[in-house]
XYZ file of C-alpha atoms in Angstrom:
517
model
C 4.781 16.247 -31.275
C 6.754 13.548 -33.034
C 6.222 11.218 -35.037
C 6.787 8.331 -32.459
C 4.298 9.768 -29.945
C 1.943 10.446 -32.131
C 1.883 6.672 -32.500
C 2.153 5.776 -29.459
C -0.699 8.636 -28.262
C -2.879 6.995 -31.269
C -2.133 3.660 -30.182
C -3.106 4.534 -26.433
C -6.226 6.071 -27.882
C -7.598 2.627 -30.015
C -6.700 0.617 -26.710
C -9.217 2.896 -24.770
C -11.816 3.367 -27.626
C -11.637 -0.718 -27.203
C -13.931 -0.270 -23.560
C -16.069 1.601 -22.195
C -16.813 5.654 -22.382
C -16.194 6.586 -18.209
C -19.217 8.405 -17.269
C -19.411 12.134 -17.254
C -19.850 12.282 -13.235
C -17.567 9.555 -11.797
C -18.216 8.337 -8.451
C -15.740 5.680 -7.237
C -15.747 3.849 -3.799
C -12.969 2.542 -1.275
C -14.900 0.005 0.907
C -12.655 -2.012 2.710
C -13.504 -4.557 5.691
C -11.489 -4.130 9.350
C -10.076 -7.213 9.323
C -6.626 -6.994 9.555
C -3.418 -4.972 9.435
C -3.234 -2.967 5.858
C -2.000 -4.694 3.532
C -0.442 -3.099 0.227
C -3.328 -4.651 -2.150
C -5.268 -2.542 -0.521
C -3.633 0.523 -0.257
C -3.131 -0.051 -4.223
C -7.080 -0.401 -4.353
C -7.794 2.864 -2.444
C -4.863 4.965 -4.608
C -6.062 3.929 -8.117
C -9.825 4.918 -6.853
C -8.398 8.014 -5.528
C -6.002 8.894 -8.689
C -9.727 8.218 -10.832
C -11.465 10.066 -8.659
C -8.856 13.454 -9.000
C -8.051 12.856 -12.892
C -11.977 13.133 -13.897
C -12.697 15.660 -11.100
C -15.424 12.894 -9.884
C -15.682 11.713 -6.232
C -14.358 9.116 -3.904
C -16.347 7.891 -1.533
C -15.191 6.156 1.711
C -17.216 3.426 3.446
C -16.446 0.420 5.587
C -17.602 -3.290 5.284
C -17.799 -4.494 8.698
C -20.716 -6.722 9.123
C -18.481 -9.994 9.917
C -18.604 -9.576 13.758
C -16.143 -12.613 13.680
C -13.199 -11.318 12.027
C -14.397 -7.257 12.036
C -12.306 -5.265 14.566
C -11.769 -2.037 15.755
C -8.221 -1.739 16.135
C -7.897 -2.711 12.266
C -10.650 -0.064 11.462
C -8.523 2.875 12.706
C -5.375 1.363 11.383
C -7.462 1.974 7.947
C -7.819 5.170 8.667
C -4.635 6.128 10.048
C -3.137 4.248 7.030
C -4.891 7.067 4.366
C -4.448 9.939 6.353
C -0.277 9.167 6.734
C -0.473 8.364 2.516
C -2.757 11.443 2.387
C -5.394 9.618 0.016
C -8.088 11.823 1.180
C -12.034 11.195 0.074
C -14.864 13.567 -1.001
C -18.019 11.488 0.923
C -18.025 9.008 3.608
C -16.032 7.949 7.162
C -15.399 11.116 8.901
C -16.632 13.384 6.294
C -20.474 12.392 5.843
C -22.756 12.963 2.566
C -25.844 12.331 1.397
C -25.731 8.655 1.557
C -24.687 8.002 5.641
C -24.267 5.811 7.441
C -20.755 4.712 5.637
C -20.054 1.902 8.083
C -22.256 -1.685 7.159
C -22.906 -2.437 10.587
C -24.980 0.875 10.957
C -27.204 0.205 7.733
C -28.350 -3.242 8.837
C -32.245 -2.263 8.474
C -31.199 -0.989 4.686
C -30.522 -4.471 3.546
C -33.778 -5.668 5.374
C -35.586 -3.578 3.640
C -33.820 -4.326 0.375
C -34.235 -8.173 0.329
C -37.881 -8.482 1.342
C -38.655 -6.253 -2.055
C -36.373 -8.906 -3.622
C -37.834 -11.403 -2.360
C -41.460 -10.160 -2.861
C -40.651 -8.962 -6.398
C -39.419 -13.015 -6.770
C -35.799 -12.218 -7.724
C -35.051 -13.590 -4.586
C -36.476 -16.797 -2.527
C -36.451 -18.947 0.272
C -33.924 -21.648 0.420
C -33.914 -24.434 3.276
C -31.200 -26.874 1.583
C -28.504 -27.063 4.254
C -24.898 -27.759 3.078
C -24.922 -31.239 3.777
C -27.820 -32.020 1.887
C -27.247 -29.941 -1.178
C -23.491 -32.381 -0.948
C -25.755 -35.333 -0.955
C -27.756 -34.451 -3.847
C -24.617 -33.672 -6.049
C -23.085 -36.996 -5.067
C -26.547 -38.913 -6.178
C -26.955 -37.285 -9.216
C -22.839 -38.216 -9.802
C -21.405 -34.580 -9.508
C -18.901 -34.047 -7.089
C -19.696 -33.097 -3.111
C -18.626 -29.770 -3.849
C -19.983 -28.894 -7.086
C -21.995 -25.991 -5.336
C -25.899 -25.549 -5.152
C -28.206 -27.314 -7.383
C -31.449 -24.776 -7.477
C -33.438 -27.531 -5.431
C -35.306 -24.925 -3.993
C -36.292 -22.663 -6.488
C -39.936 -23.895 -7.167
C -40.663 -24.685 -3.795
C -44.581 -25.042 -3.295
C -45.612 -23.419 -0.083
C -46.857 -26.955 1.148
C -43.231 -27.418 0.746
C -42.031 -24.548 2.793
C -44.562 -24.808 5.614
C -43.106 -28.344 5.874
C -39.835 -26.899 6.195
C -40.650 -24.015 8.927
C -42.787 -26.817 10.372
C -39.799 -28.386 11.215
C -37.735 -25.276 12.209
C -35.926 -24.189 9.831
C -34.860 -20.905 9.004
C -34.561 -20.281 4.877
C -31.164 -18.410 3.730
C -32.586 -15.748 0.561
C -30.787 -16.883 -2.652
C -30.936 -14.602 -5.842
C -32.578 -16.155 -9.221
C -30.098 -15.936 -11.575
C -31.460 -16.210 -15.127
C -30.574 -19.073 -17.828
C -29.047 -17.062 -20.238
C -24.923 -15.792 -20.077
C -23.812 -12.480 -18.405
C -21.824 -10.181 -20.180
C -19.945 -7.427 -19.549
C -16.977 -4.760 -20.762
C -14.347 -4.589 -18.456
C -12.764 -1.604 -18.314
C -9.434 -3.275 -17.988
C -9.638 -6.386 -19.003
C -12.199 -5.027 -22.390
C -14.752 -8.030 -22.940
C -15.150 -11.091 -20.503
C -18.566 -13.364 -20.375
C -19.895 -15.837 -17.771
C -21.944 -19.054 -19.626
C -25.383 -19.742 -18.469
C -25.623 -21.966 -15.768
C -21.746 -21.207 -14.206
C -23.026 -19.324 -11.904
C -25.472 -20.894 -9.515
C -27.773 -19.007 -7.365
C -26.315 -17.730 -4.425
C -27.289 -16.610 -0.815
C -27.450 -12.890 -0.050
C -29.376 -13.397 3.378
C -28.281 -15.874 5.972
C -30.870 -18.224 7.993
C -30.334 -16.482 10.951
C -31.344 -12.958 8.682
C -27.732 -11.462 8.524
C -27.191 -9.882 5.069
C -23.841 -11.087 3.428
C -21.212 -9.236 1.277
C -23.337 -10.155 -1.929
C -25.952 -8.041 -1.107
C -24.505 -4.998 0.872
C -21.993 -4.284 -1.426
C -23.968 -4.020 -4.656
C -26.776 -2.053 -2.584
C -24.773 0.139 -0.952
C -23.381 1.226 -4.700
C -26.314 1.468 -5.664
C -27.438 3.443 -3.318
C -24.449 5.762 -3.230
C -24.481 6.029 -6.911
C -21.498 4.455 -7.449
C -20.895 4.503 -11.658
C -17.302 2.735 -11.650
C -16.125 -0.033 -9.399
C -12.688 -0.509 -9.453
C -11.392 -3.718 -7.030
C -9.102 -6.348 -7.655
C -9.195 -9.755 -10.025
C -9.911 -11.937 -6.847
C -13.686 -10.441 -6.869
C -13.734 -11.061 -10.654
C -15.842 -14.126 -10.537
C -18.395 -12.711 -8.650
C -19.407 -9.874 -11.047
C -21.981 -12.011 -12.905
C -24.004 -11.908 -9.786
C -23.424 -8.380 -9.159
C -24.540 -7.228 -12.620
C -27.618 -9.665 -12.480
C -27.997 -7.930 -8.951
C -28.045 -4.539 -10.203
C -30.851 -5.442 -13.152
C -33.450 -6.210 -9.687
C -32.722 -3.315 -8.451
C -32.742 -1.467 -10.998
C -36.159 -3.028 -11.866
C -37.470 -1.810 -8.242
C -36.299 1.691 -8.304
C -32.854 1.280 -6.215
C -30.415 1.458 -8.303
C -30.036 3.965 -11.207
C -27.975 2.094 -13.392
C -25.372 -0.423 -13.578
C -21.744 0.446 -12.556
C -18.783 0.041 -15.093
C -16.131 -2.950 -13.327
C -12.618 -2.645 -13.896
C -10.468 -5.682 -11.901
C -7.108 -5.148 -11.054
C -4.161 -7.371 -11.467
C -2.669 -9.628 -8.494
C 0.250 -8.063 -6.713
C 2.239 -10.620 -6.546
C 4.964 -11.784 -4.366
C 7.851 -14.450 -3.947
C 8.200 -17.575 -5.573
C 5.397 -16.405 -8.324
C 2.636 -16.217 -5.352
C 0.019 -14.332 -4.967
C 1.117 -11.481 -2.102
C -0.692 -12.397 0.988
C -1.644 -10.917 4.006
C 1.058 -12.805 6.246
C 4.010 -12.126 3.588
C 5.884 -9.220 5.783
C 6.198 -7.325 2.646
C 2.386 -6.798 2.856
C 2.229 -5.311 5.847
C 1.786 -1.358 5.077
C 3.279 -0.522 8.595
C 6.144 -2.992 8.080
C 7.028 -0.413 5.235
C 6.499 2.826 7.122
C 8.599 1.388 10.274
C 11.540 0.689 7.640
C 11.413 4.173 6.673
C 9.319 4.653 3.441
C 7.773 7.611 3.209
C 4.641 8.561 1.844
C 5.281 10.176 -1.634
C 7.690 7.046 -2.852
C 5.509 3.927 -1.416
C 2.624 5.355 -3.117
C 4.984 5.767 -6.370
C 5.842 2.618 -6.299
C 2.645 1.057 -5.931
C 1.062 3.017 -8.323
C 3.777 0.898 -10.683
C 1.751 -1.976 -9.607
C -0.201 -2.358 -12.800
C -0.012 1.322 -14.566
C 3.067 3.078 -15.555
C 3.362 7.032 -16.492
C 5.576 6.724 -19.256
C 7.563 3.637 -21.116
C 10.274 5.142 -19.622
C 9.926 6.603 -16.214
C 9.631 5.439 -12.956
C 9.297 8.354 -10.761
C 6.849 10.776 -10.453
C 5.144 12.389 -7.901
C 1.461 12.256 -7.266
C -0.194 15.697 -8.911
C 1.833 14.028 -11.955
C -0.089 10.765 -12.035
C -3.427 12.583 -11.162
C -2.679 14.122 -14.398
C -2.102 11.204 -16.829
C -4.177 8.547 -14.780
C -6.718 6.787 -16.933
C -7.884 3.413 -15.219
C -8.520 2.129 -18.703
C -4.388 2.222 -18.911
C -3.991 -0.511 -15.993
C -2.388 -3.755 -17.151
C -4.175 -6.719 -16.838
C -1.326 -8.755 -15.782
C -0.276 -9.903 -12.594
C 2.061 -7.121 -10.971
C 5.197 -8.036 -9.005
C 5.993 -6.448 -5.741
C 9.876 -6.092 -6.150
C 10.925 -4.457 -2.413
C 14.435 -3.708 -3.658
C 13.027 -1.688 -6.638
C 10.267 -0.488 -4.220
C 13.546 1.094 -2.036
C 15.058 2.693 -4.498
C 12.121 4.670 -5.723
C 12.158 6.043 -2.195
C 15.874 6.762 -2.222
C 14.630 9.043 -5.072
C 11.878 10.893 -3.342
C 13.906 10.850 -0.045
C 16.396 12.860 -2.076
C 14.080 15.391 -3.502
C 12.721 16.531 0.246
C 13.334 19.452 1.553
C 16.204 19.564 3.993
C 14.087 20.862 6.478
C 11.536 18.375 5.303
C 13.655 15.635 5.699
C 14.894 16.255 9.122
C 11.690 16.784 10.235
C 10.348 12.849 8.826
C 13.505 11.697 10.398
C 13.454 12.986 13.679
C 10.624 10.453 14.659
C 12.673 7.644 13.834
C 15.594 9.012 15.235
C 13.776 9.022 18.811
C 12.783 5.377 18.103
C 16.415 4.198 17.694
C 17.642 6.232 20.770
C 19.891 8.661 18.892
C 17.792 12.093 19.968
C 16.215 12.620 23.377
C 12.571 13.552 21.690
C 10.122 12.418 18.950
C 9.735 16.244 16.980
C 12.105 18.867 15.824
C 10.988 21.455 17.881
C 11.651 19.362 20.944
C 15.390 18.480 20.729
C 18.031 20.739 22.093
C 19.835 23.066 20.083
C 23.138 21.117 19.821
C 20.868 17.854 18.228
C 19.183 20.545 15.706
C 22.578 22.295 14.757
C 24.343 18.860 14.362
C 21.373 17.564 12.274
C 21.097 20.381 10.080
C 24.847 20.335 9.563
C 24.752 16.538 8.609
C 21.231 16.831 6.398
C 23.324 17.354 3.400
C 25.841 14.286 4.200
C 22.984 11.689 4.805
C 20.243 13.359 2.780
C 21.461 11.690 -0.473
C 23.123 8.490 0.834
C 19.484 7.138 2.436
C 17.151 5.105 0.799
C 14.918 4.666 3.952
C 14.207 7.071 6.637
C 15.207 4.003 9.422
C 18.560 3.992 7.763
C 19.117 8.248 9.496
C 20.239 7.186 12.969
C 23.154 4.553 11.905
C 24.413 7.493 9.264
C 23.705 10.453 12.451
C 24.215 8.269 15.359
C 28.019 8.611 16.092
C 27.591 12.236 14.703
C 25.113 13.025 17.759
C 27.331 11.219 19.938
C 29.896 12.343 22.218
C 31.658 9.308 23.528
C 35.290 8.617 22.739
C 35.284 5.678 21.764
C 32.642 3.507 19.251
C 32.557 -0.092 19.030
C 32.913 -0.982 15.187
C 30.713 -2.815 13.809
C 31.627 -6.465 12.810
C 31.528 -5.225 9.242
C 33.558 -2.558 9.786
C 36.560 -4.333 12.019
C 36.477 -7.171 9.347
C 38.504 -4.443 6.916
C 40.601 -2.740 9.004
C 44.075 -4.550 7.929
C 47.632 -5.242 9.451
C 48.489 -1.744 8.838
C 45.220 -0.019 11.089
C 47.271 0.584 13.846
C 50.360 2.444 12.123
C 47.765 4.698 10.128
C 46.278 5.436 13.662
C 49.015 6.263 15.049
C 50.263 8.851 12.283
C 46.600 9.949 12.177
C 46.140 11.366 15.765
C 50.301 12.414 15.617
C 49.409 14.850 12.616
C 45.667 16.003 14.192
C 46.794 17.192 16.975
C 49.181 20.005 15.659
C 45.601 21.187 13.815
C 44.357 23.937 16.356
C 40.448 24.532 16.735
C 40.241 27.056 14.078
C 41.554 24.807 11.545
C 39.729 21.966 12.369
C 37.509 22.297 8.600
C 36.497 19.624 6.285
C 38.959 20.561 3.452
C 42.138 21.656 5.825
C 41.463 18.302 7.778
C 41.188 16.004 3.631
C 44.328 18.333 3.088
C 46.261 17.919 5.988
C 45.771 13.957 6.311
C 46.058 13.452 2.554
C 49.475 14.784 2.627
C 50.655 12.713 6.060
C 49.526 9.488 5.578
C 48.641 9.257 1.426
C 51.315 11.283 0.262
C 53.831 11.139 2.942
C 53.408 7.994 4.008
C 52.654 6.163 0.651
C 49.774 4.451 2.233
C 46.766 4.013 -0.550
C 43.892 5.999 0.199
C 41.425 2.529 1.008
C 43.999 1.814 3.467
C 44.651 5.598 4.666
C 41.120 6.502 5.474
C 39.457 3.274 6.353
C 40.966 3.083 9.455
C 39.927 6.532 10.428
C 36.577 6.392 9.396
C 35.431 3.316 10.999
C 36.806 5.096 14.117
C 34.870 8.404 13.375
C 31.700 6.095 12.864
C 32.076 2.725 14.058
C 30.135 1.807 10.596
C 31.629 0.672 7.276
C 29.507 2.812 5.626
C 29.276 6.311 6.693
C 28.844 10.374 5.654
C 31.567 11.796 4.024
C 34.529 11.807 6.813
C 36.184 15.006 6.916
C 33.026 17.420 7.174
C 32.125 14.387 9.765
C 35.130 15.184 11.913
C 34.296 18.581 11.425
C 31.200 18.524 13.013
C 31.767 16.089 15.708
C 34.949 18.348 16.677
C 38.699 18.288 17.217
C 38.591 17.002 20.813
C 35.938 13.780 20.328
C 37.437 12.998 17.139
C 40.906 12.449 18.054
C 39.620 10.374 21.621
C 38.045 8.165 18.884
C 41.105 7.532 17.039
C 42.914 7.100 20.404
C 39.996 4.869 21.792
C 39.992 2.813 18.418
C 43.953 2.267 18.275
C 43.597 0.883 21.471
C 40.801 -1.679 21.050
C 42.741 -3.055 17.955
């Protein structure tokens, strides 16, 4: 090893010894709520879990939040799971898989969190709270705080005279958790040290009037109870960790938890205009990226950039690779851009090292979906679509950044018609001379029989008549021709394209072109 990465390995080293040791066992947890379309975020959530989970040989485990009956749905709940079974981010316990620690879905573990807040409650960690909003607004504004300053602890030393009075008039209490007067601390395992002052953090409901248990309390009990050691979410749940930590100490204290997890918050993805990326940005929307054409191994490559890198000086890399240098405790802090252009070419790069087979096989689906082939698999199209596709794999294989960009490079390939509209791109540079080059064009083809009719006789042949012969320059020589051949202004490489179209359909095209000019 050198001298410089020796440094930099040393370096790396005092920037981890600077947090915490990861326990010996790791158990990490995706647990995301089925409220939408998936969003990039939190596919970048679930892959750094899953990349800790395979670098320590620990376990992921898989569970959905779903007790908000208002915004909770179905349809997004299988688009979560359809989402990490196209990435293949698989999990060890949890939806689909079981484990010791079932149900995995909230809604199914309602009695759990019952059970867990009347111990709180009983143990005193917890208790009754009858302010509504509108009063605990009223009692900030007399005291001279602002409306919204946020709960005031009015009912932590209620008397039961007091609370009788309450019920007597039919109210329901909400369950707030005691939070002591004394500042939280903890070591981030991103971030390294961050602490909460006394008294910023006001008590705070985990059980609704009406007896539904919110997000504060399933989430730290179901860690707890599925022995999660490492939490690893983004910086938007930062400012509730106080509460979680002071969470885990009660439970702890009554037997339910064995110990308090290690936090590690991940950076914003950010997107335009210095924004955090939301959920309505299109760029968000996982599927947006998938119907473009990403595929799996080069989205998740990119995101993975989102706050971690492999090396100073790479940016491609393949998953077993970052498995094998992953350390959470290497995750940047600051906010992460989501650049789409630089997300596009990492693809390009992974498109390129596919398979041929591999990649016609991806394509095909999106080939269907743009009306090019007459089915949605390879083994379903006719032989002429499979031999023309495996001819042209090589062609388009390294000019494709996306796999939605296939059927404009294949389309006129696949085709048989005589003639194809150009594009307006493509007419715009055809110049004076179009015609004239045309005409020589299809005048010197069609002395070239059938058996001639190759890639390099055909670059020879028309080379000589209209470059050399007929001092046009080459721009002006083949530009013509090709947006004939393809109707594009970008295309695969035009003589092994007339080659595999064929003699007859590629000289109607120049014919069918000269005449639409």
């Amino acid at each position: 090893m050198t001298e410089p990465e020796n440094a930099a390995q040393s370096a790396a080293q005092e920037t981890k010894n600077d947090k915490p040791t990861l326990p010996k066992d790791v158990r990490v947890r995706f647990c995301p709520s089925p409220t939408g379309t998936p969003h990039v975020g939190m596919v970048r959530t679930a892959l750094f879990n899953w990349a800790e989970a395979r670098a320590t040989g620990g376990k992921l485990i898989f569970r959905i939040e779903d007790t908000d009956a208002a915004r909770d749905s179905e349809e997004s709940y299988n688009q979560i799971l359809e989402a990490l079974r196209w990435l293949g981010i698989d999990w060890d316990e949890g939806i689909d898989v079981g484990g010791p620690h079932g149900p995995y879905r909230q809604s199914e573990r309602t009695d759990i969190y019952k059970d867990v807040a009347a111990k709180l409650l009983a143990a005193g960690y917890a208790y009754e709270s009858y302010s509504t909003p509108e009063e605990i607004k009223e009692r900030n504004l007399a005291a001279g705080r602002p409306a919204e300053f946020g709960y005031d602890g009015y009912d932590r030393d209620l008397t039961e005279e007091q609370k009788a009075a309450f019920r007597a008039e039919g109210r329901k209490p909400a369950l707030r958790i005691r939070m002591p007067d004394e500042d939280i601390a903890f070591d981030d395992l991103i971030r390294g040290r961050i602490e909460f002052k006394a008294g910023s953090v006001p008590d705070y409901v985990i059980v609704r009037p009406n007896g539904d248990a919110l997000y504060t309390l399933t989430n730290p009990v179901d860690d707890a109870l599925m022995e999660i050691n490492v939490v690893l979410r983004g910086e938007d749940l930062l400012s509730s960790t106080p509460r979680q930590i002071v969470l885990y100490r009660y439970l702890e204290a009554l037997g339910i938890a064995k110990t308090t997890p290690l936090f590690g918050h991940m950076p914003y993805v950010m997107g335009q205009g210095n924004k955090k990326l939301s959920k309505r940005d299109p760029e968000s929307n996982l599927f947006n990226h998938r119907d473009a054409g990403f595929i799996r191994e080069g989205l998740l490559n990119y995101l993975a950039l989102l706050g971690w890198s492999i090396a100073p000086d790479r940016d491609v890399f393949s998953m077993q690779e970052m498995i094998e240098k992953f350390d959470v405790r290497d995750v940047k802090a600051n906010p992460a851009r989501f650049d789409l252009d630089k997300a596009i070419s990492i693809n390009a790069e992974h498109i390129r090292m596919l398979d041929a087979d591999d990649f016609l096989r991806r394509s095909v689906p999106y080939l269907h979906r743009d009306g090019v082939v007459s089915a949605d698999s390879w083994d379903a199209l006719t032989e002429r679509e499979q031999a023309v596709l495996t001819a042209a794999a090589p062609l388009v294989q390294p000019r494709v950044r996306l796999l939605g960009e296939v059927a404009g490079m294949v389309g006129s390939l696949l085709s048989t018609d005589g003639y194809i509209e150009p594009d307006d791109d493509a007419r715009k540079q055809l110049k004076d001379s179009a015609g004239a080059v045309l005409d020589l064009a299809v005048a010197t083809l069609e002395g070239v029989s059938e058996a001639d009719w190759k890639t390099d006789f055909l670059h020879e042949t028309l080379n000589k008549a209209l470059v050399e012969d007929g001092g046009y320059k080459p721009r002006l020589a083949f530009g013509p021709v090709r947006v004939a051949m393809s109707g594009r202004r970008v295309s695969p490489p035009l003589f092994e394209s007339m080659e595999i179209v064929g003699r007859e359909v590629s000289l109607a095209r120049l014919r069918g072109l000269r005449e639409h000019l």
